[in-house]
mmCIF file with all atom_site columns, C-alpha atoms in Angstrom:
data_model
loop_
_atom_site.group_PDB
_atom_site.id
_atom_site.type_symbol
_atom_site.label_atom_id
_atom_site.label_alt_id
_atom_site.label_comp_id
_atom_site.label_asym_id
_atom_site.label_entity_id
_atom_site.label_seq_id
_atom_site.pdbx_PDB_ins_code
_atom_site.Cartn_x
_atom_site.Cartn_y
_atom_site.Cartn_z
_atom_site.occupancy
_atom_site.B_iso_or_equiv
_atom_site.pdbx_formal_charge
_atom_site.auth_seq_id
_atom_site.auth_comp_id
_atom_site.auth_asym_id
_atom_site.auth_atom_id
_atom_site.pdbx_PDB_model_num
ATOM 1   C CA . UNK A 1 1   ? 0.000   0.000   0.000   1.00 0.00 ? 18  UNK A CA 1
ATOM 2   C CA . UNK A 1 2   ? 1.045   3.580   -0.496  1.00 0.00 ? 19  UNK A CA 1
ATOM 3   C CA . UNK A 1 3   ? 2.352   5.442   2.494   1.00 0.00 ? 20  UNK A CA 1
ATOM 4   C CA . UNK A 1 4   ? 0.556   8.622   3.372   1.00 0.00 ? 21  UNK A CA 1
ATOM 5   C CA . UNK A 1 5   ? -1.985  10.549  1.417   1.00 0.00 ? 22  UNK A CA 1
ATOM 6   C CA . UNK A 1 6   ? -1.951  13.829  -0.446  1.00 0.00 ? 23  UNK A CA 1
ATOM 7   C CA . UNK A 1 7   ? -3.718  16.869  1.033   1.00 0.00 ? 24  UNK A CA 1
ATOM 8   C CA . UNK A 1 8   ? -6.235  16.677  -1.831  1.00 0.00 ? 25  UNK A CA 1
ATOM 9   C CA . UNK A 1 9   ? -7.009  13.012  -1.174  1.00 0.00 ? 26  UNK A CA 1
ATOM 10  C CA . UNK A 1 10  ? -7.391  13.812  2.532   1.00 0.00 ? 27  UNK A CA 1
ATOM 11  C CA . UNK A 1 11  ? -9.794  16.637  1.693   1.00 0.00 ? 28  UNK A CA 1
ATOM 12  C CA . UNK A 1 12  ? -11.964 14.379  -0.457  1.00 0.00 ? 29  UNK A CA 1
ATOM 13  C CA . UNK A 1 13  ? -11.814 11.553  2.099   1.00 0.00 ? 30  UNK A CA 1
ATOM 14  C CA . UNK A 1 14  ? -13.262 13.873  4.759   1.00 0.00 ? 31  UNK A CA 1
ATOM 15  C CA . UNK A 1 15  ? -16.414 13.986  2.585   1.00 0.00 ? 32  UNK A CA 1
ATOM 16  C CA . UNK A 1 16  ? -16.495 10.323  1.485   1.00 0.00 ? 33  UNK A CA 1
ATOM 17  C CA . UNK A 1 17  ? -15.701 8.589   4.775   1.00 0.00 ? 34  UNK A CA 1
ATOM 18  C CA . UNK A 1 18  ? -18.385 7.346   7.149   1.00 0.00 ? 35  UNK A CA 1
ATOM 19  C CA . UNK A 1 19  ? -20.911 7.036   4.268   1.00 0.00 ? 36  UNK A CA 1
ATOM 20  C CA . UNK A 1 20  ? -21.415 10.812  4.226   1.00 0.00 ? 37  UNK A CA 1
ATOM 21  C CA . UNK A 1 21  ? -22.042 11.104  0.493   1.00 0.00 ? 38  UNK A CA 1
ATOM 22  C CA . UNK A 1 22  ? -25.534 9.791   -0.213  1.00 0.00 ? 39  UNK A CA 1
ATOM 23  C CA . UNK A 1 23  ? -25.064 6.962   2.291   1.00 0.00 ? 40  UNK A CA 1
ATOM 24  C CA . UNK A 1 24  ? -22.523 5.227   0.027   1.00 0.00 ? 41  UNK A CA 1
ATOM 25  C CA . UNK A 1 25  ? -19.605 3.472   1.702   1.00 0.00 ? 42  UNK A CA 1
ATOM 26  C CA . UNK A 1 26  ? -16.137 4.103   0.306   1.00 0.00 ? 43  UNK A CA 1
ATOM 27  C CA . UNK A 1 27  ? -12.818 2.404   0.911   1.00 0.00 ? 44  UNK A CA 1
ATOM 28  C CA . UNK A 1 28  ? -9.571  4.351   0.789   1.00 0.00 ? 45  UNK A CA 1
ATOM 29  C CA . UNK A 1 29  ? -6.483  3.039   -1.041  1.00 0.00 ? 46  UNK A CA 1
ATOM 30  C CA . UNK A 1 30  ? -8.273  -0.125  -2.132  1.00 0.00 ? 47  UNK A CA 1
ATOM 31  C CA . UNK A 1 31  ? -6.319  -2.772  -4.054  1.00 0.00 ? 48  UNK A CA 1
ATOM 32  C CA . UNK A 1 32  ? -7.897  -3.809  -7.360  1.00 0.00 ? 49  UNK A CA 1
ATOM 33  C CA . UNK A 1 33  ? -5.701  -6.256  -9.246  1.00 0.00 ? 50  UNK A CA 1
ATOM 34  C CA . UNK A 1 34  ? -2.210  -4.795  -9.375  1.00 0.00 ? 51  UNK A CA 1
ATOM 35  C CA . UNK A 1 35  ? -3.452  -1.211  -8.840  1.00 0.00 ? 52  UNK A CA 1
ATOM 36  C CA . UNK A 1 36  ? -4.350  0.844   -5.800  1.00 0.00 ? 53  UNK A CA 1
ATOM 37  C CA . UNK A 1 37  ? -7.481  2.945   -6.231  1.00 0.00 ? 54  UNK A CA 1
ATOM 38  C CA . UNK A 1 38  ? -7.560  6.177   -4.249  1.00 0.00 ? 55  UNK A CA 1
ATOM 39  C CA . UNK A 1 39  ? -11.221 5.545   -3.335  1.00 0.00 ? 56  UNK A CA 1
ATOM 40  C CA . UNK A 1 40  ? -13.603 2.698   -4.147  1.00 0.00 ? 57  UNK A CA 1
ATOM 41  C CA . UNK A 1 41  ? -17.341 2.234   -3.619  1.00 0.00 ? 58  UNK A CA 1
ATOM 42  C CA . UNK A 1 42  ? -17.894 -1.545  -3.636  1.00 0.00 ? 59  UNK A CA 1
ATOM 43  C CA . UNK A 1 43  ? -21.700 -1.348  -3.802  1.00 0.00 ? 60  UNK A CA 1
ATOM 44  C CA . UNK A 1 44  ? -21.528 0.467   -7.149  1.00 0.00 ? 61  UNK A CA 1
ATOM 45  C CA . UNK A 1 45  ? -18.093 -0.553  -8.440  1.00 0.00 ? 62  UNK A CA 1
ATOM 46  C CA . UNK A 1 46  ? -16.983 3.076   -8.676  1.00 0.00 ? 63  UNK A CA 1
ATOM 47  C CA . UNK A 1 47  ? -13.316 4.015   -8.533  1.00 0.00 ? 64  UNK A CA 1
ATOM 48  C CA . UNK A 1 48  ? -12.481 7.646   -7.763  1.00 0.00 ? 65  UNK A CA 1
ATOM 49  C CA . UNK A 1 49  ? -8.974  8.892   -8.504  1.00 0.00 ? 66  UNK A CA 1
ATOM 50  C CA . UNK A 1 50  ? -7.376  12.193  -7.515  1.00 0.00 ? 67  UNK A CA 1
ATOM 51  C CA . UNK A 1 51  ? -4.565  12.927  -9.940  1.00 0.00 ? 68  UNK A CA 1
ATOM 52  C CA . UNK A 1 52  ? -1.566  15.138  -9.409  1.00 0.00 ? 69  UNK A CA 1
ATOM 53  C CA . UNK A 1 53  ? 0.951   16.421  -11.927 1.00 0.00 ? 70  UNK A CA 1
ATOM 54  C CA . UNK A 1 54  ? 2.853   13.128  -12.077 1.00 0.00 ? 71  UNK A CA 1
ATOM 55  C CA . UNK A 1 55  ? 0.068   11.070  -13.646 1.00 0.00 ? 72  UNK A CA 1
ATOM 56  C CA . UNK A 1 56  ? 0.564   9.725   -17.137 1.00 0.00 ? 73  UNK A CA 1
ATOM 57  C CA . UNK A 1 57  ? -2.549  10.144  -19.266 1.00 0.00 ? 74  UNK A CA 1
ATOM 58  C CA . UNK A 1 58  ? -1.663  7.072   -21.332 1.00 0.00 ? 75  UNK A CA 1
ATOM 59  C CA . UNK A 1 59  ? -1.152  4.832   -18.306 1.00 0.00 ? 76  UNK A CA 1
ATOM 60  C CA . UNK A 1 60  ? -4.304  6.185   -16.665 1.00 0.00 ? 77  UNK A CA 1
ATOM 61  C CA . UNK A 1 61  ? -6.335  5.476   -19.820 1.00 0.00 ? 78  UNK A CA 1
ATOM 62  C CA . UNK A 1 62  ? -5.010  1.904   -20.030 1.00 0.00 ? 79  UNK A CA 1
ATOM 63  C CA . UNK A 1 63  ? -5.762  1.369   -16.346 1.00 0.00 ? 80  UNK A CA 1
ATOM 64  C CA . UNK A 1 64  ? -9.289  2.788   -16.717 1.00 0.00 ? 81  UNK A CA 1
ATOM 65  C CA . UNK A 1 65  ? -9.928  0.508   -19.709 1.00 0.00 ? 82  UNK A CA 1
ATOM 66  C CA . UNK A 1 66  ? -8.723  -2.519  -17.721 1.00 0.00 ? 83  UNK A CA 1
ATOM 67  C CA . UNK A 1 67  ? -11.027 -1.580  -14.840 1.00 0.00 ? 84  UNK A CA 1
ATOM 68  C CA . UNK A 1 68  ? -13.961 -1.059  -17.227 1.00 0.00 ? 85  UNK A CA 1
ATOM 69  C CA . UNK A 1 69  ? -13.344 -4.541  -18.624 1.00 0.00 ? 86  UNK A CA 1
ATOM 70  C CA . UNK A 1 70  ? -13.573 -5.836  -15.032 1.00 0.00 ? 87  UNK A CA 1
ATOM 71  C CA . UNK A 1 71  ? -16.905 -4.044  -14.589 1.00 0.00 ? 88  UNK A CA 1
ATOM 72  C CA . UNK A 1 72  ? -15.732 -0.945  -12.719 1.00 0.00 ? 89  UNK A CA 1
ATOM 73  C CA . UNK A 1 73  ? -16.397 2.703   -13.563 1.00 0.00 ? 90  UNK A CA 1
ATOM 74  C CA . UNK A 1 74  ? -13.712 5.322   -12.941 1.00 0.00 ? 91  UNK A CA 1
ATOM 75  C CA . UNK A 1 75  ? -13.962 9.029   -12.234 1.00 0.00 ? 92  UNK A CA 1
ATOM 76  C CA . UNK A 1 76  ? -10.796 11.136  -12.269 1.00 0.00 ? 93  UNK A CA 1
ATOM 77  C CA . UNK A 1 77  ? -10.350 14.570  -10.728 1.00 0.00 ? 94  UNK A CA 1
ATOM 78  C CA . UNK A 1 78  ? -7.297  16.783  -10.645 1.00 0.00 ? 95  UNK A CA 1
ATOM 79  C CA . UNK A 1 79  ? -5.819  18.127  -7.442  1.00 0.00 ? 96  UNK A CA 1
ATOM 80  C CA . UNK A 1 80  ? -6.966  21.576  -8.592  1.00 0.00 ? 97  UNK A CA 1
ATOM 81  C CA . UNK A 1 81  ? -10.584 20.419  -8.971  1.00 0.00 ? 98  UNK A CA 1
ATOM 82  C CA . UNK A 1 82  ? -10.627 18.926  -5.476  1.00 0.00 ? 99  UNK A CA 1
ATOM 83  C CA . UNK A 1 83  ? -8.876  21.968  -4.025  1.00 0.00 ? 100 UNK A CA 1
ATOM 84  C CA . UNK A 1 84  ? -11.002 24.644  -5.678  1.00 0.00 ? 101 UNK A CA 1
ATOM 85  C CA . UNK A 1 85  ? -14.359 22.959  -6.347  1.00 0.00 ? 102 UNK A CA 1
ATOM 86  C CA . UNK A 1 86  ? -14.995 20.214  -3.787  1.00 0.00 ? 103 UNK A CA 1
ATOM 87  C CA . UNK A 1 87  ? -18.770 20.708  -4.007  1.00 0.00 ? 104 UNK A CA 1
ATOM 88  C CA . UNK A 1 88  ? -18.683 20.170  -7.779  1.00 0.00 ? 105 UNK A CA 1
ATOM 89  C CA . UNK A 1 89  ? -16.504 17.081  -7.357  1.00 0.00 ? 106 UNK A CA 1
ATOM 90  C CA . UNK A 1 90  ? -18.894 15.647  -4.771  1.00 0.00 ? 107 UNK A CA 1
ATOM 91  C CA . UNK A 1 91  ? -21.895 16.379  -7.007  1.00 0.00 ? 108 UNK A CA 1
ATOM 92  C CA . UNK A 1 92  ? -20.205 14.574  -9.926  1.00 0.00 ? 109 UNK A CA 1
ATOM 93  C CA . UNK A 1 93  ? -19.423 11.553  -7.755  1.00 0.00 ? 110 UNK A CA 1
ATOM 94  C CA . UNK A 1 94  ? -22.975 11.406  -6.389  1.00 0.00 ? 111 UNK A CA 1
ATOM 95  C CA . UNK A 1 95  ? -24.450 11.736  -9.899  1.00 0.00 ? 112 UNK A CA 1
ATOM 96  C CA . UNK A 1 96  ? -22.310 8.808   -11.079 1.00 0.00 ? 113 UNK A CA 1
ATOM 97  C CA . UNK A 1 97  ? -23.228 6.714   -8.030  1.00 0.00 ? 114 UNK A CA 1
ATOM 98  C CA . UNK A 1 98  ? -26.926 7.284   -8.661  1.00 0.00 ? 115 UNK A CA 1
ATOM 99  C CA . UNK A 1 99  ? -26.544 6.373   -12.345 1.00 0.00 ? 116 UNK A CA 1
ATOM 100 C CA . UNK A 1 100 ? -24.691 3.097   -11.748 1.00 0.00 ? 117 UNK A CA 1
ATOM 101 C CA . UNK A 1 101 ? -26.599 -0.124  -11.031 1.00 0.00 ? 118 UNK A CA 1
ATOM 102 C CA . UNK A 1 102 ? -26.212 -1.795  -7.655  1.00 0.00 ? 119 UNK A CA 1
ATOM 103 C CA . UNK A 1 103 ? -23.681 -4.610  -7.578  1.00 0.00 ? 120 UNK A CA 1
ATOM 104 C CA . UNK A 1 104 ? -25.379 -6.307  -4.602  1.00 0.00 ? 121 UNK A CA 1
ATOM 105 C CA . UNK A 1 105 ? -26.693 -8.838  -4.101  1.00 0.00 ? 122 UNK A CA 1
ATOM 106 C CA . UNK A 1 106 ? -23.883 -10.754 -5.700  1.00 0.00 ? 123 UNK A CA 1
ATOM 107 C CA . UNK A 1 107 ? -24.413 -10.801 -9.477  1.00 0.00 ? 124 UNK A CA 1
ATOM 108 C CA . UNK A 1 108 ? -24.219 -14.629 -9.600  1.00 0.00 ? 125 UNK A CA 1
ATOM 109 C CA . UNK A 1 109 ? -26.047 -15.990 -6.555  1.00 0.00 ? 126 UNK A CA 1
ATOM 110 C CA . UNK A 1 110 ? -26.162 -19.734 -6.095  1.00 0.00 ? 127 UNK A CA 1
ATOM 111 C CA . UNK A 1 111 ? -29.321 -21.461 -7.385  1.00 0.00 ? 128 UNK A CA 1
ATOM 112 C CA . UNK A 1 112 ? -30.250 -22.423 -3.814  1.00 0.00 ? 129 UNK A CA 1
ATOM 113 C CA . UNK A 1 113 ? -29.992 -18.824 -2.624  1.00 0.00 ? 130 UNK A CA 1
ATOM 114 C CA . UNK A 1 114 ? -27.375 -17.387 -0.342  1.00 0.00 ? 131 UNK A CA 1
ATOM 115 C CA . UNK A 1 115 ? -27.307 -18.792 3.166   1.00 0.00 ? 132 UNK A CA 1
ATOM 116 C CA . UNK A 1 116 ? -30.018 -21.404 2.528   1.00 0.00 ? 133 UNK A CA 1
ATOM 117 C CA . UNK A 1 117 ? -29.360 -25.075 3.089   1.00 0.00 ? 134 UNK A CA 1
#
């Protein structure tokens, strides 16, 4: 896992933690395959990334395509967006969460039903 967090990630996390945004639970620095997502909502399969100046657009695009293939949606925001327009960022995240289908219950439940014997 990455050590530490950027001030912009910390700012966004203050709004995403404890299910504050629309009641949706987020995980911070969640491992997906060989990548670490800044934030992840497992109920909707939404990855939220906060990108600084060191991000490579090409690598990010390839990573987003790989995640889309796995059934995940990705939203990316720059440090500047989080720093200057947190309300707009939160509105965009909430809009995407509301538009995505629920991933639960599990997409492939057993024929007998979960927990039934």
